[in-house]
Amino acid sequence: MRLKTKWTKRRGVAAALAASAVLTLLGRTASRPLRHAADLLLAPVGAAPMYAATALKGLGRDERTARAGEEQVRRLRQENRYLSYLAGHWKYQHQLQKRRAQELANFHALYRPTSDLPCELVPARVVGTGGLPYTRSRILHTPSRDDIIPGEPVATRLLLTDLSKALPCQPEHLFAVVTGSALVGRIVSAGAYTARLQLLSDRDFQMAGRIRRVIDPSRPRMVTVTEGAAAEVTLTPENNRQIEVIARGDGADGLIVEHVKAYHNVRPGDLLVTSGDDRVLPTEINVGQVTEVRPEAKEPHRVTLRVRPHADLGTLRDVFIVVPLGDAAP
Amino acid sequence: MRWVPFLILVALTALLQRTAGLVLTFSIRGAGSVGPDLLAAVAVFVACRSRAWEDAVLAAWVLGLAVDVTAGGAGVAVGPMSVAYALAAWVLFRIREAFFHERAVTQALLALIFCLLAHGTWVTAETLLGGTGMAWADYGSTMLQAVLLAVYTAALTPLVHAGLWRCRRLVLAAPTVRGARR
């Protein structure tokens, strides 16, 4: 006996809702391939509008900077004149030192520790944002490789790379993401030709870092040195040890560092850098600058720092995914 | 409903949301990022002008699915937003007769209701599901974001509707003889 069923819109609604329920129950199993498919579909056409959007956003920022810096321009011009005068002197000194440096170059080449990071930089371009503002993520388009793994660091500097090497996958490592000069986030998911970059400011972003206190001779600061007998001394290059911290995204446009001991006397203007101990990013990279130091209500001997990212996350465009090589690979 | 043009409209709006949405998104200290949900504005337009509630709900489901697959972090499930959109569209369809939805203020109000329903449901569902993107500790702040998003979307909805009104026949016009018996 054949059962005849008539397809109606009401059944269509029921089927759609049932499909949603199934997709919800499947969770990541379904969401990843679906999102990657959507990313693949929209990424190629997203590049041009994203270019316009970032250019537009950057334009507004430039205007604000120009208006804010008008008074500074006059002062900078004066400084420039003075620096031009000094340039002649330093030119002579430079020639002198150049000869000496040449003599030492061979020695340094033989005995200095290698400064190159054992990594591969994979160029990627921001072609879209997260559709909703709840998570601060960007969709990356990696033009010529399909083996980017979740958690790889990214950086923004154009570089040709060897694109044929397969990568080992360890999803438990959510590595840092950097621009040419600063950290911007990390890869949280990846598919063929696309990857999802979680920005520093995402509230789920967390990283181990260090606070580097900037020494300003005109504004000396007192700090407590805990080595040996604790004593309050003036901060100098000799006792200026970096402070290890855990930073997390504030969900808006920066980072928050909590529970920093007040006796470290961290000030606005100090820098947050990566720890350099991470095996997938074993180098110190700028993350941001401390903009606010606030005492904690519950623990008066500790402070909370607000950090503004060094990179302009709003106008992020070209980035590189840093793929560790050799022993540093996950 | 003309589904093929509608699907093209959905794809274009999703693309616009993911790219131009960056320009429209800004940060509020204490609340986080706030940006509009352009797909919700389209859903409100369809819910206000479709002939049958099934059309409104199905269209909203498609729009919600587009939000689901284009938005959210890696750990957020696909599905809850399409259900939330469908639910909100059904509510909007039921109450639309009480409003004179040609007025900009009314359109904004309906968009506010839609977004509060859809995003409120979605945030709660995602928090219950416990994806990596949401947690109970952040529930209050995420709901605040949802409310601000709803207000922002409501403010932009009259503009979106003005644009969609010009191409309504491409998307909404239905053949008049459908279902006629010979």
Short mmCIF file of C-alpha atoms in Angstrom, two decimals:
data_model
loop_
_atom_site.label_atom_id
_atom_site.label_comp_id
_atom_site.label_asym_id
_atom_site.label_seq_id
_atom_site.Cartn_x
_atom_site.Cartn_y
_atom_site.Cartn_z
CA MET A 1 0.00 0.00 0.00
CA ARG A 2 1.44 3.37 -0.98
CA LEU A 3 1.04 6.29 1.37
CA LYS A 4 0.51 9.57 -0.45
CA THR A 5 1.71 12.69 1.34
CA LYS A 6 1.05 16.19 0.13
CA TRP A 7 3.88 18.68 0.61
CA THR A 8 2.54 21.82 2.23
CA LYS A 9 4.25 24.92 3.56
CA ARG A 10 3.19 23.94 7.05
CA ARG A 11 5.10 20.68 6.67
CA GLY A 12 8.00 22.67 5.30
CA VAL A 13 8.04 24.75 8.49
CA ALA A 14 7.96 21.59 10.59
CA ALA A 15 10.78 20.05 8.56
CA ALA A 16 12.86 23.22 8.85
CA LEU A 17 12.44 23.36 12.62
CA ALA A 18 13.25 19.66 12.90
CA ALA A 19 16.39 20.23 10.84
CA SER A 20 17.39 23.04 13.21
CA ALA A 21 16.86 20.78 16.20
CA VAL A 22 19.01 18.05 14.63
CA LEU A 23 21.76 20.56 13.76
CA THR A 24 21.68 21.91 17.31
CA LEU A 25 21.98 18.41 18.76
CA LEU A 26 24.84 17.57 16.41
CA GLY A 27 26.70 20.65 17.67
CA ARG A 28 30.22 21.06 16.32
CA THR A 29 29.96 18.03 14.09
CA ALA A 30 27.48 19.91 11.96
CA SER A 31 28.48 23.51 12.60
CA ARG A 32 32.09 23.23 11.40
CA PRO A 33 31.44 21.87 7.89
CA LEU A 34 28.45 24.18 7.45
CA ARG A 35 30.42 27.24 8.51
CA HIS A 36 33.38 26.30 6.35
CA ALA A 37 31.06 25.82 3.39
CA ALA A 38 29.55 29.26 4.00
CA ASP A 39 33.00 30.78 4.43
CA LEU A 40 34.16 29.21 1.18
CA LEU A 41 31.11 30.56 -0.59
CA LEU A 42 31.37 34.10 0.75
CA ALA A 43 35.15 34.52 1.11
CA PRO A 44 35.98 35.20 -2.56
CA VAL A 45 33.26 37.83 -2.92
CA GLY A 46 33.94 39.23 0.54
CA ALA A 47 37.42 40.54 -0.22
CA ALA A 48 36.32 43.66 -2.12
CA PRO A 49 33.61 44.84 0.32
CA MET A 50 35.93 44.08 3.22
CA TYR A 51 38.62 46.20 1.57
CA ALA A 52 36.12 49.06 1.29
CA ALA A 53 34.95 48.58 4.87
CA THR A 54 38.44 48.55 6.39
CA ALA A 55 39.48 51.51 4.21
CA LEU A 56 36.42 53.43 5.35
CA LYS A 57 37.02 52.59 8.98
CA GLY A 58 40.70 53.51 8.68
CA LEU A 59 39.81 56.80 6.99
CA GLY A 60 37.76 57.89 9.97
CA ARG A 61 40.57 57.03 12.34
CA ASP A 62 43.14 58.94 10.29
CA GLU A 63 40.97 62.04 10.39
CA ARG A 64 40.60 61.79 14.12
CA THR A 65 44.34 61.40 14.53
CA ALA A 66 45.04 64.38 12.29
CA ARG A 67 42.66 66.60 14.26
CA ALA A 68 44.04 65.45 17.57
CA GLY A 69 47.66 65.95 16.50
CA GLU A 70 47.53 69.53 15.25
CA GLU A 71 49.31 70.94 18.26
CA GLN A 72 51.81 68.16 18.19
CA VAL A 73 52.75 68.96 14.60
CA ARG A 74 54.33 72.29 15.54
CA ARG A 75 56.33 70.69 18.31
CA LEU A 76 57.42 67.87 16.03
CA ARG A 77 58.63 70.36 13.43
CA GLN A 78 60.82 72.01 16.04
CA GLU A 79 62.12 68.63 17.03
CA ASN A 80 62.79 67.80 13.40
CA ARG A 81 64.97 70.89 12.98
CA TYR A 82 66.97 69.94 16.02
CA LEU A 83 67.26 66.36 14.85
CA SER A 84 68.44 67.51 11.42
CA TYR A 85 71.22 69.39 13.15
CA LEU A 86 72.14 66.27 15.10
CA ALA A 87 72.01 64.13 11.98
CA GLY A 88 75.28 65.57 10.66
CA HIS A 89 77.05 64.69 13.86
CA TRP A 90 75.66 61.18 13.94
CA LYS A 91 76.55 60.65 10.29
CA TYR A 92 80.21 61.09 11.14
CA GLN A 93 79.84 58.83 14.17
CA HIS A 94 78.09 56.26 12.02
CA GLN A 95 80.98 56.08 9.56
CA LEU A 96 83.33 55.55 12.45
CA GLN A 97 81.29 52.81 14.00
CA LYS A 98 80.57 51.17 10.68
CA ARG A 99 84.20 50.28 10.24
CA ARG A 100 84.37 48.88 13.75
CA ALA A 101 81.16 46.93 13.26
CA GLN A 102 82.52 45.42 10.09
CA GLU A 103 85.46 44.06 12.05
CA LEU A 104 83.14 42.43 14.57
CA ALA A 105 80.62 41.10 12.06
CA ASN A 106 82.35 37.80 11.41
CA PHE A 107 82.70 37.13 15.11
CA HIS A 108 79.00 37.77 15.71
CA ALA A 109 77.99 35.61 12.77
CA LEU A 110 79.92 32.70 14.22
CA TYR A 111 78.97 32.89 17.89
CA ARG A 112 75.66 34.71 18.32
CA PRO A 113 72.52 32.68 19.05
CA THR A 114 70.21 32.38 16.10
CA SER A 115 67.49 35.04 16.09
CA ASP A 116 65.34 33.53 13.38
CA LEU A 117 62.08 31.97 14.42
CA PRO A 118 61.75 28.40 13.20
CA CYS A 119 58.45 29.11 11.54
CA GLU A 120 56.69 29.47 8.24
CA LEU A 121 54.56 32.51 7.52
CA VAL A 122 51.42 31.84 5.54
CA PRO A 123 49.88 35.00 4.08
CA ALA A 124 46.18 35.47 4.71
CA ARG A 125 43.76 38.26 4.12
CA VAL A 126 40.80 39.36 6.20
CA VAL A 127 37.72 38.93 4.05
CA GLY A 128 34.94 39.14 6.59
CA THR A 129 33.93 39.72 10.14
CA GLY A 130 31.84 37.61 12.45
CA GLY A 131 28.23 38.27 11.51
CA LEU A 132 27.22 39.21 15.03
CA PRO A 133 29.21 41.25 17.52
CA TYR A 134 29.07 38.70 20.34
CA THR A 135 32.43 37.24 19.36
CA ARG A 136 35.18 39.34 17.84
CA SER A 137 36.36 37.15 15.03
CA ARG A 138 37.56 37.63 11.48
CA ILE A 139 37.36 35.20 8.60
CA LEU A 140 40.72 34.72 6.93
CA HIS A 141 41.12 33.68 3.33
CA THR A 142 44.29 31.65 2.82
CA PRO A 143 44.69 31.70 -0.95
CA SER A 144 46.87 28.70 -1.56
CA ARG A 145 46.76 26.15 1.18
CA ASP A 146 44.14 24.00 2.75
CA ASP A 147 45.98 22.58 5.73
CA ILE A 148 45.85 25.39 8.28
CA ILE A 149 45.11 23.93 11.67
CA PRO A 150 43.18 25.46 14.57
CA GLY A 151 45.36 27.35 16.98
CA GLU A 152 48.11 28.48 14.62
CA PRO A 153 49.61 31.90 15.19
CA VAL A 154 49.07 34.51 12.47
CA ALA A 155 51.02 37.63 11.59
CA THR A 156 50.53 40.51 9.19
CA ARG A 157 53.49 40.74 6.93
CA LEU A 158 53.49 39.68 3.33
CA LEU A 159 55.94 36.84 2.77
CA LEU A 160 56.27 34.11 0.20
CA THR A 161 56.27 30.71 1.84
CA ASP A 162 56.62 27.06 1.02
CA LEU A 163 52.96 26.08 0.83
CA SER A 164 53.21 22.36 0.21
CA LYS A 165 54.11 21.14 3.67
CA ALA A 166 51.52 19.30 5.71
CA LEU A 167 51.06 20.34 9.34
CA PRO A 168 50.62 18.18 12.44
CA CYS A 169 47.33 18.92 14.15
CA GLN A 170 46.99 19.41 17.90
CA PRO A 171 43.75 21.27 18.55
CA GLU A 172 44.47 21.65 22.27
CA HIS A 173 47.11 24.24 21.38
CA LEU A 174 45.36 27.49 20.57
CA PHE A 175 48.39 29.45 19.55
CA ALA A 176 48.80 33.18 19.42
CA VAL A 177 48.01 35.31 16.36
CA VAL A 178 50.20 38.26 15.40
CA THR A 179 50.47 41.09 12.89
CA GLY A 180 53.78 42.25 11.48
CA SER A 181 54.66 44.04 14.67
CA ALA A 182 52.14 42.81 17.20
CA LEU A 183 49.90 40.01 18.33
CA VAL A 184 46.33 40.22 17.02
CA GLY A 185 44.73 36.94 18.00
CA ARG A 186 44.76 33.25 17.22
CA ILE A 187 43.23 30.75 14.84
CA VAL A 188 40.29 28.98 16.47
CA SER A 189 39.02 27.00 13.53
CA ALA A 190 40.16 26.35 10.00
CA GLY A 191 39.01 24.69 6.85
CA ALA A 192 40.07 24.56 3.25
CA TYR A 193 41.22 28.04 2.23
CA THR A 194 39.57 29.68 5.21
CA ALA A 195 40.43 30.10 8.85
CA ARG A 196 38.73 31.85 11.71
CA LEU A 197 40.84 34.31 13.64
CA GLN A 198 39.88 35.10 17.21
CA LEU A 199 40.96 38.64 18.02
CA LEU A 200 42.76 39.65 21.20
CA SER A 201 39.74 41.54 22.36
CA ASP A 202 37.44 38.53 22.24
CA ARG A 203 36.25 37.74 25.73
CA ASP A 204 37.31 34.11 25.29
CA PHE A 205 40.83 35.06 24.36
CA GLN A 206 43.42 34.41 27.05
CA MET A 207 47.20 34.47 26.90
CA ALA A 208 50.29 34.36 29.09
CA GLY A 209 52.27 37.56 28.76
CA ARG A 210 54.66 39.88 30.49
CA ILE A 211 54.44 43.51 31.49
CA ARG A 212 57.50 45.45 30.46
CA ARG A 213 57.78 48.60 32.55
CA VAL A 214 59.03 51.58 30.58
CA ILE A 215 61.67 53.61 32.42
CA ASP A 216 61.19 57.34 32.08
CA PRO A 217 64.09 59.27 33.70
CA SER A 218 61.87 62.31 34.17
CA ARG A 219 59.35 60.26 36.18
CA PRO A 220 61.23 57.82 38.41
CA ARG A 221 59.09 55.20 40.11
CA MET A 222 59.52 53.23 43.29
CA VAL A 223 59.05 49.48 43.19
CA THR A 224 59.42 46.69 45.70
CA VAL A 225 62.15 44.22 44.86
CA THR A 226 61.29 40.83 46.30
CA GLU A 227 64.61 39.10 45.68
CA GLY A 228 66.47 38.67 48.97
CA ALA A 229 65.32 41.13 51.59
CA ALA A 230 62.28 42.96 50.24
CA ALA A 231 63.05 46.62 49.73
CA GLU A 232 61.53 49.59 48.00
CA VAL A 233 63.91 50.93 45.39
CA THR A 234 63.85 53.11 42.30
CA LEU A 235 63.17 51.20 39.10
CA THR A 236 66.34 50.95 37.01
CA PRO A 237 67.30 48.85 33.97
CA GLU A 238 69.12 46.50 36.36
CA ASN A 239 66.12 45.67 38.58
CA ASN A 240 63.44 46.06 35.91
CA ARG A 241 62.28 42.47 35.71
CA GLN A 242 59.29 41.73 33.50
CA ILE A 243 56.08 40.82 35.33
CA GLU A 244 54.40 37.61 34.26
CA VAL A 245 50.66 38.03 33.81
CA ILE A 246 47.60 36.42 32.29
CA ALA A 247 45.72 38.71 29.91
CA ARG A 248 42.24 38.20 28.53
CA GLY A 249 40.05 40.00 26.06
CA ASP A 250 37.62 42.54 27.44
CA GLY A 251 34.94 41.77 24.85
CA ALA A 252 35.18 45.24 23.36
CA ASP A 253 38.41 46.61 21.97
CA GLY A 254 41.21 45.72 24.35
CA LEU A 255 42.58 43.39 26.98
CA ILE A 256 42.33 43.16 30.74
CA VAL A 257 45.08 41.99 33.09
CA GLU A 258 43.82 41.23 36.58
CA HIS A 259 45.44 40.59 39.94
CA VAL A 260 48.74 42.36 39.28
CA LYS A 261 50.54 43.14 42.52
CA ALA A 262 50.37 46.86 43.23
CA TYR A 263 53.99 47.07 44.42
CA HIS A 264 55.14 46.47 40.85
CA ASN A 265 53.89 50.01 40.28
CA VAL A 266 52.73 49.43 36.72
CA ARG A 267 51.76 52.66 35.01
CA PRO A 268 49.89 53.67 31.88
CA GLY A 269 52.36 53.53 29.02
CA ASP A 270 53.96 50.26 30.09
CA LEU A 271 53.91 47.49 27.54
CA LEU A 272 52.32 44.07 27.43
CA VAL A 273 54.40 41.56 25.45
CA THR A 274 54.16 37.85 24.77
CA SER A 275 55.99 35.67 27.25
CA GLY A 276 58.45 34.23 24.73
CA ASP A 277 58.30 30.87 26.48
CA ASP A 278 55.61 29.45 24.25
CA ARG A 279 57.07 26.75 22.06
CA VAL A 280 54.86 27.72 19.14
CA LEU A 281 55.75 31.40 19.42
CA PRO A 282 59.12 31.47 21.18
CA THR A 283 59.70 35.17 20.81
CA GLU A 284 58.72 38.38 22.49
CA ILE A 285 56.11 40.24 20.46
CA ASN A 286 54.30 43.43 21.34
CA VAL A 287 50.70 42.96 22.37
CA GLY A 288 49.63 46.36 23.59
CA GLN A 289 50.10 49.28 25.89
CA VAL A 290 48.69 49.76 29.38
CA THR A 291 46.17 52.59 29.31
CA GLU A 292 44.64 52.35 32.76
CA VAL A 293 45.67 50.99 36.16
CA ARG A 294 42.79 50.49 38.58
CA PRO A 295 42.99 49.20 42.17
CA GLU A 296 40.89 46.12 42.78
CA ALA A 297 37.97 46.57 45.13
CA LYS A 298 38.29 43.17 46.81
CA GLU A 299 42.09 43.07 46.97
CA PRO A 300 43.52 46.55 47.55
CA HIS A 301 47.11 45.30 47.11
CA ARG A 302 46.40 44.26 43.56
CA VAL A 303 45.50 46.23 40.47
CA THR A 304 43.68 45.58 37.21
CA LEU A 305 45.26 46.82 34.01
CA ARG A 306 43.47 47.79 30.85
CA VAL A 307 45.56 47.27 27.72
CA ARG A 308 45.01 48.80 24.30
CA PRO A 309 46.21 46.46 21.53
CA HIS A 310 49.21 47.64 19.57
CA ALA A 311 47.61 46.60 16.27
CA ASP A 312 44.52 48.36 15.01
CA LEU A 313 42.09 45.46 15.10
CA GLY A 314 39.36 47.45 13.38
CA THR A 315 41.30 47.91 10.17
CA LEU A 316 43.05 44.56 10.13
CA ARG A 317 43.60 43.51 6.54
CA ASP A 318 46.64 41.40 5.60
CA VAL A 319 47.98 38.94 8.14
CA PHE A 320 50.30 35.96 8.28
CA ILE A 321 49.66 32.66 9.92
CA VAL A 322 52.82 31.60 11.73
CA VAL A 323 53.31 27.89 11.35
CA PRO A 324 55.98 26.47 13.68
CA LEU A 325 58.57 24.24 12.06
CA GLY A 326 60.91 21.58 13.31
CA ASP A 327 61.12 21.11 17.08
CA ALA A 328 58.76 24.00 17.72
CA ALA A 329 55.95 22.39 15.75
CA PRO A 330 53.10 21.12 17.92
CA MET B 1 7.32 34.35 -1.81
CA ARG B 2 9.78 34.16 -4.65
CA TRP B 3 12.39 31.96 -3.08
CA VAL B 4 15.28 32.25 -5.54
CA PRO B 5 15.45 36.07 -5.43
CA PHE B 6 14.91 35.83 -1.70
CA LEU B 7 17.89 33.48 -1.28
CA ILE B 8 20.04 35.88 -3.33
CA LEU B 9 18.87 38.69 -1.05
CA VAL B 10 19.82 36.60 1.99
CA ALA B 11 23.30 35.89 0.60
CA LEU B 12 23.86 39.58 -0.22
CA THR B 13 22.66 40.69 3.20
CA ALA B 14 24.85 38.10 4.94
CA LEU B 15 27.81 39.32 2.90
CA LEU B 16 26.99 42.92 3.80
CA GLN B 17 26.66 41.96 7.44
CA ARG B 18 30.07 40.31 7.45
CA THR B 19 31.88 43.12 5.66
CA ALA B 20 30.15 46.48 5.93
CA GLY B 21 28.99 45.42 9.37
CA LEU B 22 32.53 46.22 10.51
CA VAL B 23 31.97 49.90 9.75
CA LEU B 24 28.70 49.91 11.65
CA THR B 25 30.12 48.07 14.67
CA PHE B 26 31.53 50.02 17.57
CA SER B 27 32.57 49.34 21.13
CA ILE B 28 30.90 50.52 24.30
CA ARG B 29 32.95 50.24 27.42
CA GLY B 30 31.31 47.83 29.82
CA ALA B 31 29.05 46.38 27.16
CA GLY B 32 31.42 45.24 24.44
CA SER B 33 30.93 45.38 20.70
CA VAL B 34 27.63 46.58 19.38
CA GLY B 35 26.58 46.18 15.77
CA PRO B 36 23.32 45.85 13.86
CA ASP B 37 21.74 42.61 12.70
CA LEU B 38 20.82 43.45 9.11
CA LEU B 39 19.32 40.01 8.51
CA ALA B 40 16.86 40.66 11.33
CA ALA B 41 15.74 43.84 9.58
CA VAL B 42 15.06 41.78 6.44
CA ALA B 43 13.18 39.19 8.52
CA VAL B 44 10.98 41.94 9.99
CA PHE B 45 10.25 43.26 6.50
CA VAL B 46 9.21 39.81 5.29
CA ALA B 47 7.17 39.09 8.43
CA CYS B 48 5.29 42.36 8.03
CA ARG B 49 4.47 41.88 4.36
CA SER B 50 4.18 38.19 3.59
CA ARG B 51 0.71 36.81 2.93
CA ALA B 52 0.92 33.60 4.93
CA TRP B 53 2.50 32.93 8.30
CA GLU B 54 4.27 29.91 6.83
CA ASP B 55 6.09 32.18 4.37
CA ALA B 56 7.15 34.53 7.14
CA VAL B 57 8.38 31.71 9.36
CA LEU B 58 10.20 29.86 6.57
CA ALA B 59 11.87 33.07 5.37
CA ALA B 60 12.92 33.89 8.92
CA TRP B 61 14.25 30.36 9.35
CA VAL B 62 16.41 30.78 6.23
CA LEU B 63 17.66 34.15 7.51
CA GLY B 64 18.36 32.67 10.93
CA LEU B 65 20.28 29.82 9.37
CA ALA B 66 22.33 32.38 7.43
CA VAL B 67 23.14 34.12 10.72
CA ASP B 68 23.96 30.75 12.27
CA VAL B 69 26.46 29.72 9.63
CA THR B 70 28.07 33.11 9.08
CA ALA B 71 28.28 34.29 12.67
CA GLY B 72 29.49 33.02 15.96
CA GLY B 73 32.61 31.34 17.19
CA ALA B 74 33.78 27.84 16.46
CA GLY B 75 32.01 26.33 19.43
CA VAL B 76 28.61 27.88 18.84
CA ALA B 77 26.08 25.43 17.47
CA VAL B 78 24.22 25.95 14.21
CA GLY B 79 20.46 25.80 14.61
CA PRO B 80 19.33 27.85 17.61
CA MET B 81 19.30 31.14 15.72
CA SER B 82 17.13 29.74 12.91
CA VAL B 83 14.61 28.49 15.48
CA ALA B 84 14.78 31.82 17.34
CA TYR B 85 14.22 33.77 14.11
CA ALA B 86 11.32 31.52 13.12
CA LEU B 87 9.74 31.93 16.55
CA ALA B 88 10.17 35.70 16.50
CA ALA B 89 8.77 35.93 12.97
CA TRP B 90 5.70 33.93 14.00
CA VAL B 91 5.10 36.28 16.96
CA LEU B 92 5.59 39.30 14.73
CA PHE B 93 3.18 37.91 12.13
CA ARG B 94 0.55 37.46 14.85
CA ILE B 95 0.85 40.95 16.25
CA ARG B 96 1.48 42.86 13.04
CA GLU B 97 -2.19 43.72 12.53
CA ALA B 98 -2.05 45.80 15.67
CA PHE B 99 0.54 48.08 14.09
CA PHE B 100 0.54 50.40 11.16
CA HIS B 101 3.80 49.05 9.82
CA GLU B 102 4.33 51.62 7.06
CA ARG B 103 5.52 54.10 9.67
CA ALA B 104 9.22 54.25 10.48
CA VAL B 105 8.63 54.32 14.23
CA THR B 106 6.48 51.19 14.04
CA GLN B 107 9.03 49.41 11.90
CA ALA B 108 11.69 50.24 14.46
CA LEU B 109 9.47 49.02 17.29
CA LEU B 110 8.72 45.74 15.50
CA ALA B 111 12.43 45.26 14.80
CA LEU B 112 13.15 45.88 18.47
CA ILE B 113 10.63 43.23 19.50
CA PHE B 114 11.95 40.81 16.88
CA CYS B 115 15.59 41.25 17.90
CA LEU B 116 14.87 41.04 21.61
CA LEU B 117 12.95 37.81 21.06
CA ALA B 118 15.38 36.25 18.60
CA HIS B 119 18.65 37.27 20.20
CA GLY B 120 17.39 36.79 23.74
CA THR B 121 16.35 33.25 22.87
CA TRP B 122 19.60 32.63 21.03
CA VAL B 123 21.87 33.89 23.80
CA THR B 124 19.98 31.79 26.34
CA ALA B 125 20.03 28.71 24.13
CA GLU B 126 23.75 29.00 23.38
CA THR B 127 24.51 29.51 27.06
CA LEU B 128 22.45 26.44 27.94
CA LEU B 129 24.21 24.44 25.25
CA GLY B 130 27.53 25.51 26.75
CA GLY B 131 29.45 26.23 23.55
CA THR B 132 32.87 27.85 23.84
CA GLY B 133 31.40 31.19 22.81
CA MET B 134 28.99 31.60 25.72
CA ALA B 135 29.11 31.06 29.48
CA TRP B 136 26.78 31.83 32.38
CA ALA B 137 29.38 34.17 33.85
CA ASP B 138 29.00 36.36 30.76
CA TYR B 139 25.24 35.91 30.42
CA GLY B 140 24.37 39.36 31.77
CA SER B 141 26.85 41.21 29.63
CA THR B 142 25.92 39.18 26.54
CA MET B 143 22.24 39.94 27.12
CA LEU B 144 23.12 43.61 27.47
CA GLN B 145 24.91 43.32 24.12
CA ALA B 146 21.78 41.69 22.68
CA VAL B 147 19.59 44.55 23.95
CA LEU B 148 21.93 47.17 22.50
CA LEU B 149 22.05 45.23 19.24
CA ALA B 150 18.26 45.22 19.19
CA VAL B 151 18.11 48.99 19.73
CA TYR B 152 20.75 49.59 17.06
CA THR B 153 19.01 47.30 14.57
CA ALA B 154 15.69 48.97 15.33
CA ALA B 155 17.23 52.35 14.54
CA LEU B 156 18.50 51.12 11.17
CA THR B 157 15.42 49.08 10.22
CA PRO B 158 13.42 51.95 8.63
CA LEU B 159 16.35 52.57 6.28
CA VAL B 160 16.58 48.88 5.37
CA HIS B 161 12.83 48.75 4.82
CA ALA B 162 12.96 51.80 2.59
CA GLY B 163 15.53 50.01 0.44
CA LEU B 164 13.63 46.71 0.43
CA TRP B 165 10.34 48.41 -0.40
CA ARG B 166 11.70 49.25 -3.85
CA CYS B 167 12.43 45.61 -4.63
CA ARG B 168 9.46 44.07 -2.78
CA ARG B 169 7.91 42.70 -5.98
CA LEU B 170 11.08 40.73 -6.71
CA VAL B 171 10.94 38.97 -3.37
CA LEU B 172 7.40 38.96 -2.08
CA ALA B 173 5.04 38.93 -5.05
CA ALA B 174 3.26 35.57 -5.33
CA PRO B 175 1.49 34.18 -8.42
CA THR B 176 -2.20 34.89 -8.02
CA VAL B 177 -3.38 31.62 -9.62
CA ARG B 178 -1.39 29.33 -7.32
CA GLY B 179 -3.50 26.43 -6.11
CA ALA B 180 -6.34 27.16 -8.55
CA ARG B 181 -8.32 24.08 -9.63
CA ARG B 182 -9.01 23.25 -13.23
#
